[in-house]
CSV table of C-alpha atoms and ligand atoms in Angstrom, one decimal:
chain,number,residue,atom,x,y,z
A,159,MET,CA,2.2,21.2,18.4
A,160,ARG,CA,3.6,21.2,14.8
A,161,ALA,CA,1.9,19.7,11.8
A,162,LEU,CA,2.3,19.7,8.0
A,163,GLN,CA,-0.8,20.4,6.0
A,164,LEU,CA,-1.5,20.3,2.2
A,165,GLU,CA,-3.4,23.6,2.0
A,166,LYS,CA,-4.2,22.9,-1.7
A,167,PRO,CA,-2.5,20.9,-4.5
A,168,LEU,CA,1.3,21.7,-4.7
A,169,GLN,CA,1.2,23.6,-1.5
A,170,PHE,CA,2.3,22.3,1.9
A,171,ARG,CA,2.5,24.5,4.9
A,172,SER,CA,3.8,24.1,8.5
A,173,LEU,CA,1.3,25.0,11.1
A,174,GLU,CA,0.9,25.1,14.9
A,175,LEU,CA,-2.1,23.2,16.2
A,176,PRO,CA,-3.6,23.0,19.7
A,177,GLU,CA,-2.7,19.9,21.7
A,178,PRO,CA,-5.1,17.0,21.0
A,179,PRO,CA,-7.6,16.3,23.8
A,180,PRO,CA,-7.0,13.5,26.3
A,181,PRO,CA,-8.1,10.1,24.9
A,182,ALA,CA,-11.7,9.2,25.5
A,183,PRO,CA,-12.8,5.6,26.4
A,184,GLY,CA,-11.5,3.2,23.7
A,185,GLU,CA,-9.0,5.8,22.4
A,186,ALA,CA,-5.3,6.3,22.6
A,187,LEU,CA,-3.1,9.4,22.4
A,188,VAL,CA,0.0,8.6,20.3
A,189,ARG,CA,3.3,10.4,19.4
A,190,VAL,CA,4.1,10.1,15.7
A,191,HIS,CA,7.7,9.1,15.0
A,192,ARG,CA,7.6,8.0,11.3
A,193,VAL,CA,5.4,8.7,8.3
A,194,GLY,CA,5.8,6.6,5.1
A,195,ILE,CA,5.0,8.4,1.9
A,196,CYS,CA,3.1,6.6,-0.8
A,197,GLY,CA,1.5,7.1,-4.2
A,198,THR,CA,-1.6,8.4,-2.5
A,199,ASP,CA,0.3,11.2,-0.9
A,200,TYR,CA,2.0,12.1,-4.2
A,201,SER,CA,-1.3,12.1,-6.0
A,202,GLY,CA,-2.8,14.2,-3.2
A,203,TYR,CA,0.1,16.7,-3.5
A,204,LEU,CA,-0.4,16.8,-7.3
A,205,GLY,CA,-4.2,17.2,-7.0
A,206,LYS,CA,-4.8,14.0,-8.8
A,207,MET,CA,-6.4,11.9,-6.0
A,208,PRO,CA,-10.2,12.0,-6.2
A,209,PHE,CA,-10.8,10.9,-2.6
A,210,PHE,CA,-8.4,13.6,-1.2
A,211,SER,CA,-10.0,16.9,0.0
A,212,TYR,CA,-8.1,20.1,1.1
A,213,PRO,CA,-6.8,21.4,3.4
A,214,ARG,CA,-5.6,18.0,4.7
A,215,ILE,CA,-2.9,16.8,7.0
A,216,PRO,CA,-1.6,13.7,5.1
A,217,GLY,CA,0.0,10.6,6.6
A,218,HIS,CA,-1.4,7.1,6.8
A,219,GLU,CA,1.7,4.9,7.0
A,220,LEU,CA,2.7,5.4,10.6
A,221,GLY,CA,5.1,4.3,13.2
A,222,VAL,CA,3.9,5.7,16.6
A,223,GLU,CA,4.3,5.4,20.3
A,224,VAL,CA,1.4,5.3,22.8
A,225,LEU,CA,1.5,8.2,25.2
A,226,ALA,CA,-1.8,7.6,27.1
A,227,VAL,CA,-4.9,5.5,26.7
A,228,GLY,CA,-8.5,6.1,27.6
A,229,ALA,CA,-10.8,4.0,29.9
A,230,GLY,CA,-11.3,0.4,28.8
A,231,VAL,CA,-8.2,0.1,26.7
A,232,SER,CA,-6.2,-3.0,27.4
A,233,GLN,CA,-4.5,-4.1,24.2
A,234,VAL,CA,-1.9,-1.3,24.3
A,235,ARG,CA,-0.4,0.9,27.0
A,236,ALA,CA,1.8,3.9,27.3
A,237,GLY,CA,5.3,3.3,25.8
A,238,ASP,CA,4.1,0.7,23.3
A,239,ARG,CA,5.4,1.3,19.7
A,240,CYS,CA,2.8,0.5,17.1
A,241,SER,CA,1.8,0.4,13.5
A,242,VAL,CA,-1.4,2.0,12.7
A,243,GLU,CA,-4.3,0.6,10.6
A,244,PRO,CA,-5.5,3.8,9.1
A,245,TYR,CA,-9.0,2.7,7.9
A,246,MET,CA,-11.5,4.3,10.2
A,247,ASN,CA,-14.7,2.2,9.8
A,248,CYS,CA,-18.1,2.6,11.4
A,249,GLN,CA,-18.4,-1.0,12.9
A,250,GLN,CA,-22.2,-0.8,12.2
A,251,CYS,CA,-22.8,-1.2,8.4
A,252,PRO,CA,-23.4,-4.6,6.7
A,253,PRO,CA,-19.7,-5.0,5.5
A,254,CYS,CA,-18.4,-4.0,8.9
A,255,ARG,CA,-20.7,-6.5,10.6
A,256,ARG,CA,-19.5,-9.2,8.1
A,257,GLY,CA,-15.9,-8.6,9.2
A,258,SER,CA,-15.0,-6.5,6.1
A,259,GLY,CA,-14.1,-3.2,7.8
A,260,ASN,CA,-11.6,-2.7,5.0
A,261,CYS,CA,-14.6,-1.6,2.8
A,262,CYS,CA,-16.9,-0.1,5.3
A,263,GLU,CA,-19.7,1.9,3.5
A,264,THR,CA,-18.5,5.1,5.1
A,265,LEU,CA,-14.8,4.3,5.4
A,266,LYS,CA,-12.5,7.2,6.0
A,267,VAL,CA,-8.7,6.7,5.5
A,268,LEU,CA,-6.5,8.7,7.9
A,269,GLY,CA,-4.5,11.3,6.0
A,270,VAL,CA,-6.8,11.0,2.9
A,271,MET,CA,-10.4,11.7,3.8
A,272,MET,CA,-9.6,12.9,7.4
A,273,ASP,CA,-6.5,14.5,8.9
A,274,GLY,CA,-3.6,12.0,9.3
A,275,GLY,CA,-0.3,11.6,10.9
A,276,MET,CA,2.0,14.4,9.7
A,277,CYS,CA,1.8,15.9,13.1
A,278,GLU,CA,3.4,15.4,16.5
A,279,ARG,CA,0.5,13.9,18.4
A,280,PHE,CA,-3.0,12.7,17.7
A,281,VAL,CA,-5.9,10.6,19.1
A,282,LEU,CA,-7.3,7.5,17.4
A,283,PRO,CA,-9.3,4.4,18.4
A,284,ALA,CA,-6.9,2.1,20.2
A,285,ARG,CA,-8.3,-0.9,18.3
A,286,LYS,CA,-6.4,0.6,15.2
A,287,LEU,CA,-3.0,0.1,16.9
A,288,HIS,CA,-0.8,-2.9,16.3
A,289,PRO,CA,2.0,-3.0,18.7
A,290,SER,CA,5.5,-4.6,18.4
A,291,SER,CA,8.4,-4.4,20.8
A,292,ARG,CA,10.9,-5.7,18.1
A,293,LEU,CA,10.2,-3.7,15.0
A,294,SER,CA,12.0,-0.5,14.3
A,295,LEU,CA,9.9,2.7,13.9
A,296,ASP,CA,10.7,2.6,10.2
A,297,GLN,CA,9.5,-1.0,10.0
A,298,LEU,CA,6.3,-0.1,11.8
A,299,ALA,CA,5.7,2.6,9.2
A,300,LEU,CA,6.1,0.1,6.4
A,301,VAL,CA,3.5,-2.4,7.7
A,302,GLU,CA,0.5,-0.6,6.0
A,303,THR,CA,2.1,-0.7,2.6
A,304,LEU,CA,2.8,-4.4,3.0
A,305,ALA,CA,-0.7,-5.0,4.2
A,306,ILE,CA,-2.0,-3.8,0.8
A,307,GLY,CA,0.0,-6.5,-1.0
A,308,CYS,CA,-1.0,-9.1,1.7
A,309,HIS,CA,-4.7,-8.5,1.2
A,310,ALA,CA,-4.4,-8.6,-2.6
A,311,VAL,CA,-2.5,-11.9,-2.5
A,312,ASN,CA,-5.1,-13.3,-0.1
A,313,ARG,CA,-7.8,-12.2,-2.6
A,314,GLY,CA,-6.0,-14.1,-5.4
A,315,ALA,CA,-5.3,-17.1,-3.1
A,316,PRO,CA,-2.5,-18.7,-5.1
A,317,GLN,CA,-1.5,-22.3,-4.4
A,318,PRO,CA,2.1,-23.4,-4.1
A,319,ASP,CA,3.6,-23.9,-7.5
A,320,ASP,CA,0.9,-21.8,-9.3
A,321,HIS,CA,2.4,-19.1,-11.5
A,322,VAL,CA,1.4,-15.6,-10.3
A,323,LEU,CA,1.9,-12.7,-12.6
A,324,VAL,CA,2.3,-9.3,-10.9
A,325,ILE,CA,1.8,-6.4,-13.3
A,326,GLY,CA,3.4,-3.2,-12.2
A,327,ALA,CA,6.5,-3.1,-9.9
A,328,GLY,CA,5.9,0.1,-8.0
A,329,PRO,CA,5.7,0.0,-4.2
A,330,ILE,CA,2.3,-1.7,-4.3
A,331,GLY,CA,3.6,-4.3,-6.8
A,332,LEU,CA,6.6,-4.9,-4.5
A,333,SER,CA,4.4,-5.5,-1.5
A,334,VAL,CA,2.3,-8.0,-3.6
A,335,ILE,CA,5.6,-9.8,-4.6
A,336,GLU,CA,6.5,-10.2,-0.9
A,337,PHE,CA,3.4,-12.3,-0.3
A,338,VAL,CA,3.5,-14.2,-3.6
A,339,LYS,CA,6.9,-15.4,-2.5
A,340,LEU,CA,5.6,-16.4,0.9
A,341,SER,CA,2.7,-18.3,-0.7
A,342,GLY,CA,5.1,-20.8,-2.4
A,343,ALA,CA,3.8,-19.8,-5.8
A,344,LYS,CA,6.2,-18.9,-8.7
A,345,CYS,CA,6.3,-15.1,-9.1
A,346,VAL,CA,6.7,-13.4,-12.5
A,347,VAL,CA,6.7,-9.6,-12.7
A,348,LEU,CA,5.9,-7.5,-15.7
A,349,ASP,CA,6.5,-3.8,-16.1
A,350,LEU,CA,7.2,-1.2,-18.8
A,351,ASN,CA,10.1,0.1,-16.7
A,352,GLN,CA,13.3,-1.9,-16.9
A,353,GLN,CA,14.8,-0.2,-13.9
A,354,ARG,CA,12.0,-1.4,-11.7
A,355,LEU,CA,12.4,-4.9,-13.0
A,356,ASP,CA,16.0,-4.8,-12.3
A,357,PHE,CA,15.2,-3.8,-8.7
A,358,CYS,CA,12.9,-6.9,-8.4
A,359,ARG,CA,15.6,-9.2,-9.6
A,360,ASP,CA,18.5,-7.6,-7.7
A,361,ARG,CA,16.8,-6.7,-4.4
A,362,MET,CA,13.7,-8.7,-4.1
A,363,GLY,CA,14.9,-12.1,-5.4
A,364,VAL,CA,12.4,-12.3,-8.3
A,365,GLN,CA,13.7,-14.8,-10.9
A,366,HIS,CA,11.4,-14.1,-13.8
A,367,THR,CA,10.7,-10.6,-15.1
A,368,ILE,CA,9.1,-9.6,-18.3
A,369,PHE,CA,9.8,-6.2,-19.9
A,370,SER,CA,6.8,-5.2,-21.9
A,371,LYS,CA,6.5,-2.3,-24.3
A,372,GLY,CA,2.8,-3.0,-24.3
A,373,ASP,CA,3.1,-4.6,-27.8
A,374,GLY,CA,1.9,-8.1,-26.9
A,375,ALA,CA,5.4,-9.6,-26.7
A,376,GLY,CA,4.9,-10.0,-22.9
A,377,LEU,CA,2.2,-12.6,-23.6
A,378,GLU,CA,4.6,-14.8,-25.5
A,379,ALA,CA,7.2,-14.5,-22.8
A,380,LEU,CA,4.6,-15.6,-20.2
A,381,ARG,CA,3.5,-18.6,-22.3
A,382,ASP,CA,7.2,-19.7,-22.5
A,383,LEU,CA,7.7,-19.4,-18.8
A,384,THR,CA,4.5,-21.3,-17.9
A,385,GLY,CA,4.6,-24.1,-20.5
A,386,GLY,CA,1.8,-22.5,-22.4
A,387,ALA,CA,-0.7,-22.4,-19.4
A,388,LEU,CA,-0.3,-18.7,-18.5
A,389,ALA,CA,-0.8,-17.5,-14.9
A,390,GLN,CA,-3.3,-19.0,-12.5
A,391,VAL,CA,-3.4,-15.7,-10.6
A,392,VAL,CA,-2.7,-12.3,-12.1
A,393,ILE,CA,-2.5,-9.2,-9.9
A,394,ASP,CA,-2.5,-5.9,-11.6
A,395,ALA,CA,-0.8,-3.1,-9.5
A,396,THR,CA,-0.4,-0.6,-12.2
A,397,GLY,CA,-3.4,1.7,-11.8
A,398,SER,CA,-3.6,1.8,-15.7
A,399,HIS,CA,-7.0,1.1,-17.2
A,400,GLN,CA,-5.2,-0.2,-20.4
A,401,SER,CA,-3.2,-2.6,-18.4
A,402,MET,CA,-6.2,-3.7,-16.4
A,403,GLY,CA,-8.2,-4.4,-19.5
A,404,HIS,CA,-5.4,-6.3,-21.1
A,405,ALA,CA,-4.5,-8.3,-18.0
A,406,LEU,CA,-7.2,-10.9,-18.6
A,407,ASN,CA,-5.1,-12.2,-21.6
A,408,TYR,CA,-2.4,-13.3,-19.1
A,409,CYS,CA,-4.8,-15.5,-17.1
A,410,ALA,CA,-4.8,-19.3,-17.3
A,411,PHE,CA,-8.1,-21.0,-17.9
A,412,THR,CA,-10.2,-20.8,-14.6
A,413,GLY,CA,-7.6,-18.2,-13.4
A,414,ARG,CA,-8.2,-15.3,-11.1
A,415,LEU,CA,-7.4,-11.7,-11.7
A,416,VAL,CA,-7.1,-9.2,-8.8
A,417,TYR,CA,-7.2,-5.4,-9.4
A,418,VAL,CA,-5.2,-3.9,-6.5
A,419,GLY,CA,-4.2,-0.8,-8.6
A,420,ILE,CA,-7.0,1.8,-8.9
A,421,THR,CA,-8.3,3.8,-11.9
A,422,GLN,CA,-11.1,6.3,-12.3
A,423,GLN,CA,-11.4,5.3,-16.0
A,424,GLU,CA,-13.5,2.5,-17.5
A,425,VAL,CA,-11.9,-0.8,-17.9
A,426,ALA,CA,-12.8,-2.7,-21.0
A,427,PHE,CA,-12.1,-6.4,-21.9
A,428,PRO,CA,-13.3,-9.1,-24.3
A,429,HIS,CA,-16.0,-11.2,-22.6
A,430,ALA,CA,-16.8,-14.2,-24.7
A,431,PRO,CA,-13.4,-15.2,-26.0
A,432,ILE,CA,-11.4,-14.6,-22.8
A,433,MET,CA,-13.5,-14.0,-19.7
A,434,HIS,CA,-16.2,-16.5,-20.4
A,435,ARG,CA,-14.2,-19.0,-22.4
A,436,ARG,CA,-11.5,-19.3,-19.7
A,437,GLU,CA,-14.1,-18.9,-16.9
A,438,LEU,CA,-12.1,-16.3,-15.1
A,439,THR,CA,-12.8,-14.7,-11.7
A,440,LEU,CA,-12.3,-11.0,-11.3
A,441,LEU,CA,-11.6,-9.6,-7.9
A,442,ALA,CA,-11.1,-6.1,-6.4
A,443,SER,CA,-8.8,-5.6,-3.4
A,444,ARG,CA,-9.3,-2.6,-1.1
A,445,ASN,CA,-7.1,-1.8,1.8
A,446,ALA,CA,-6.4,-4.6,4.2
A,447,LEU,CA,-7.8,-6.3,7.4
A,448,PRO,CA,-6.6,-6.3,11.0
A,449,PRO,CA,-5.1,-9.8,10.9
A,450,ASP,CA,-3.0,-8.8,8.0
A,451,PHE,CA,-1.2,-6.2,10.2
A,452,THR,CA,-0.7,-8.9,13.0
A,453,ARG,CA,0.7,-11.3,10.4
A,454,ILE,CA,3.1,-8.8,8.9
A,455,ILE,CA,4.5,-7.7,12.2
A,456,LYS,CA,5.2,-11.4,13.1
A,457,LEU,CA,6.7,-12.0,9.6
A,458,ILE,CA,9.1,-9.1,10.0
A,459,GLU,CA,9.9,-10.0,13.6
A,460,GLU,CA,10.8,-13.6,12.4
A,461,GLY,CA,12.9,-12.4,9.5
A,462,GLU,CA,10.5,-13.8,6.9
A,463,ILE,CA,10.1,-10.4,5.3
A,464,ASP,CA,13.4,-8.5,4.8
A,465,THR,CA,12.5,-4.8,5.0
A,466,ARG,CA,16.1,-3.6,4.1
A,467,PRO,CA,15.4,-3.0,0.4
A,468,TRP,CA,12.4,-1.0,1.0
A,469,ILE,CA,13.2,2.4,2.6
A,470,THR,CA,15.4,4.4,0.2
A,471,HIS,CA,14.9,8.0,1.3
A,472,HIS,CA,14.5,9.9,4.6
A,473,ALA,CA,13.6,13.5,5.5
A,474,ALA,CA,13.3,15.3,8.8
A,475,PHE,CA,10.2,17.3,9.6
A,476,ASP,CA,11.9,20.6,8.9
A,477,GLU,CA,13.2,19.5,5.4
A,478,MET,CA,10.0,17.8,4.3
A,479,ILE,CA,8.4,20.7,2.4
A,480,ASP,CA,11.5,21.2,0.3
A,481,VAL,CA,12.4,17.6,-0.2
A,482,PHE,CA,8.9,16.2,-1.0
A,483,PRO,CA,8.7,17.4,-4.7
A,484,THR,CA,12.1,15.9,-5.4
A,485,TRP,CA,10.7,12.4,-4.6
A,486,LEU,CA,8.3,12.9,-7.5
A,487,ARG,CA,11.1,12.9,-10.0
A,488,PRO,CA,11.8,9.5,-11.6
A,489,GLU,CA,15.6,10.0,-11.3
A,490,SER,CA,15.2,10.0,-7.4
A,491,SER,CA,14.5,6.3,-7.8
A,492,VAL,CA,12.4,6.4,-4.6
A,493,ILE,CA,10.9,3.1,-3.5
A,494,LYS,CA,9.7,4.3,0.0
A,495,ALA,CA,10.5,7.7,1.5
A,496,VAL,CA,10.0,8.2,5.2
A,497,MET,CA,9.6,11.4,7.2
A,498,HIS,CA,10.9,11.6,10.7
A,499,VAL,CA,8.5,13.6,12.8
A,500,THR,CA,10.2,13.3,16.2
B,609,NAD,N1,-5.9,-1.5,-3.3
B,609,NAD,C1,-5.6,-0.6,-2.5
B,609,NAD,O1,-6.1,-0.4,-1.4
B,609,NAD,C2,-4.5,0.4,-2.9
B,609,NAD,C3,-3.7,1.0,-1.8
B,609,NAD,C4,-2.7,1.9,-2.2
B,609,NAD,C5,-2.4,2.1,-3.6
B,609,NAD,N2,-3.2,1.5,-4.6
B,609,NAD,C6,-3.0,1.7,-6.0
B,609,NAD,O2,-2.0,0.8,-6.5
B,609,NAD,C7,-1.5,1.3,-7.7
B,609,NAD,C8,0.0,1.2,-7.7
B,609,NAD,O3,0.6,2.1,-6.8
B,609,NAD,P1,2.2,2.4,-6.8
B,609,NAD,O4,2.4,3.4,-5.7
B,609,NAD,O5,2.9,1.1,-6.8
B,609,NAD,O6,2.3,3.1,-8.2
B,609,NAD,P2,3.5,3.3,-9.2
B,609,NAD,O7,3.0,4.3,-10.2
B,609,NAD,O8,4.7,3.6,-8.4
B,609,NAD,O9,3.8,1.9,-9.9
B,609,NAD,C9,3.0,1.5,-11.0
B,609,NAD,C10,3.9,0.6,-11.9
B,609,NAD,O10,3.1,0.1,-12.9
B,609,NAD,C11,3.9,0.2,-14.2
B,609,NAD,N3,3.0,0.3,-15.3
B,609,NAD,C12,2.2,1.3,-15.6
B,609,NAD,N4,1.4,1.0,-16.8
B,609,NAD,C13,1.8,-0.3,-17.1
B,609,NAD,C14,1.4,-1.2,-18.1
B,609,NAD,N5,0.5,-0.8,-19.0
B,609,NAD,N6,2.0,-2.3,-18.2
B,609,NAD,C15,2.9,-2.8,-17.2
B,609,NAD,N7,3.3,-2.0,-16.2
B,609,NAD,C16,2.8,-0.7,-16.2
B,609,NAD,C17,4.8,1.5,-14.0
B,609,NAD,O11,5.9,1.4,-14.8
B,609,NAD,C18,5.1,1.4,-12.5
B,609,NAD,O12,6.3,0.7,-12.2
B,609,NAD,C19,-2.1,2.8,-7.8
B,609,NAD,O13,-3.2,2.7,-8.7
B,609,NAD,C20,-2.6,3.0,-6.4
B,609,NAD,O14,-3.6,4.0,-6.4
B,609,NAD,C21,-4.2,0.6,-4.2
B,610,ZN,ZN1,0.0,4.2,1.4
B,611,ZN,ZN1,-18.9,0.3,8.3
C-alpha cells in the first residue's frame, strides 16, 4: 500500500508499505479517505516542530472508513465512516485515570510522535473512532481541528454575554471562534493580519475585529467595545510568546486567560499590577477530549456549525508532494487544505 513520508525536513517521499496486520482485539483496520493539513504538519515539514521526529508519516486530521474490527469491538463496524481522535493515551497514568487522556503523561499524537494517516490503510484502537453516517469525509477530517477550539473554549468557560477576546485568527483561532459563538458570549477577534480579520467578518460572522500593530492601540479598542471592562475570557491562539505575555492586559478583573497557541520560548508578564491585582486565572489547553468529538459531530449534523468556509484547498495523493510547499505561501490564503488519499 502507498504512503507519504517526511523523510527529513523539506523532503516528502512516496513509499510502498506492507499491508497492516488484521486488527487485534479492541482495534480497527481503517481505510483513509481524507487528511486535513494543519500548522503542525507545516512546522514538521519545515523542521520547526520540536515534538516531530523523522522519518514520519504525517496525518492526524482524518476522515476514515472502517474495513474490519477485532474481537470485542462493538462501537463501530465495517462500513462506518469516522473521525479519528489522534491522541494515543496509555489509560493507566494518573491524568488518564482522572479522565484527562488529552494530556496523558506518555501521550503520542498520530502523525506527530508516531506514524499517522497519510497512507491507504492502518490499524488503531477502535475507541479512537467517532462515527457519523451524515458527515461528509471532508467534514470528518475537520472535526479534530474544531476539537482544539472546543476544548480551549471549555477551559475558558465563558458565560453568555461575556466578552471573549480571541487573539490570532489562524485555523486554531477560527475553531475557537466557532465555540465562542455557540457559548452565547460576545466574540472579539484581534490579529496583526487584516486579511484574516476580513475572513472572520465576511465568512465567520464575527462582528468585532481589532487590527493590532502590536503598538497598544488594540487595548483602547477593546476598552471601547467592552465599556471599559475588557474581556472576561481571553484565548491566545497565536503561538507568539510576545502576544501571550501581553494578553494578560486584555483580561477583565477576575478574568481567565487560555493559552491554546504553543511556544517553546519563555512567556513573561507583569505579576503584581496585572495578574495579582486583577486576580486572573491562567489556563493551558492541550488537544481535546472524546466528548468534544461527539459534540462536534452532532453540531455539524444539526447545522449548528457551518463547515463551508473552512476547506479552501484540495490535493490528490499523487499531487501532494508538489502542492504541499505552495500551501506555505501566504498568498495561497489557505485556511484548511485537505489531501484525498482514496
Ligand atoms: N492546544 C493545542 O492542542 C494545539 C493544537 C494545534 C495547534 N496549536 C497551536 O495553535 C497555534 C495557532 O495555530 P494556527 O495553525 O492557527 O497558526 P497560524 O500561524 O496560522 O495563526 C496564528 C495567527 O496569529 C496571528 N498573530 C501572530 N502574532 C500575533 C500577535 N502578536 N498579535 C496578534 N496576532 C498575532 C497571526 O497573524 C496569525 O493569523 C500554534 O501555536 C499551534 O502550535 C495548539
Ligand atoms: Zn491539526
Ligand atoms: Zn496516560
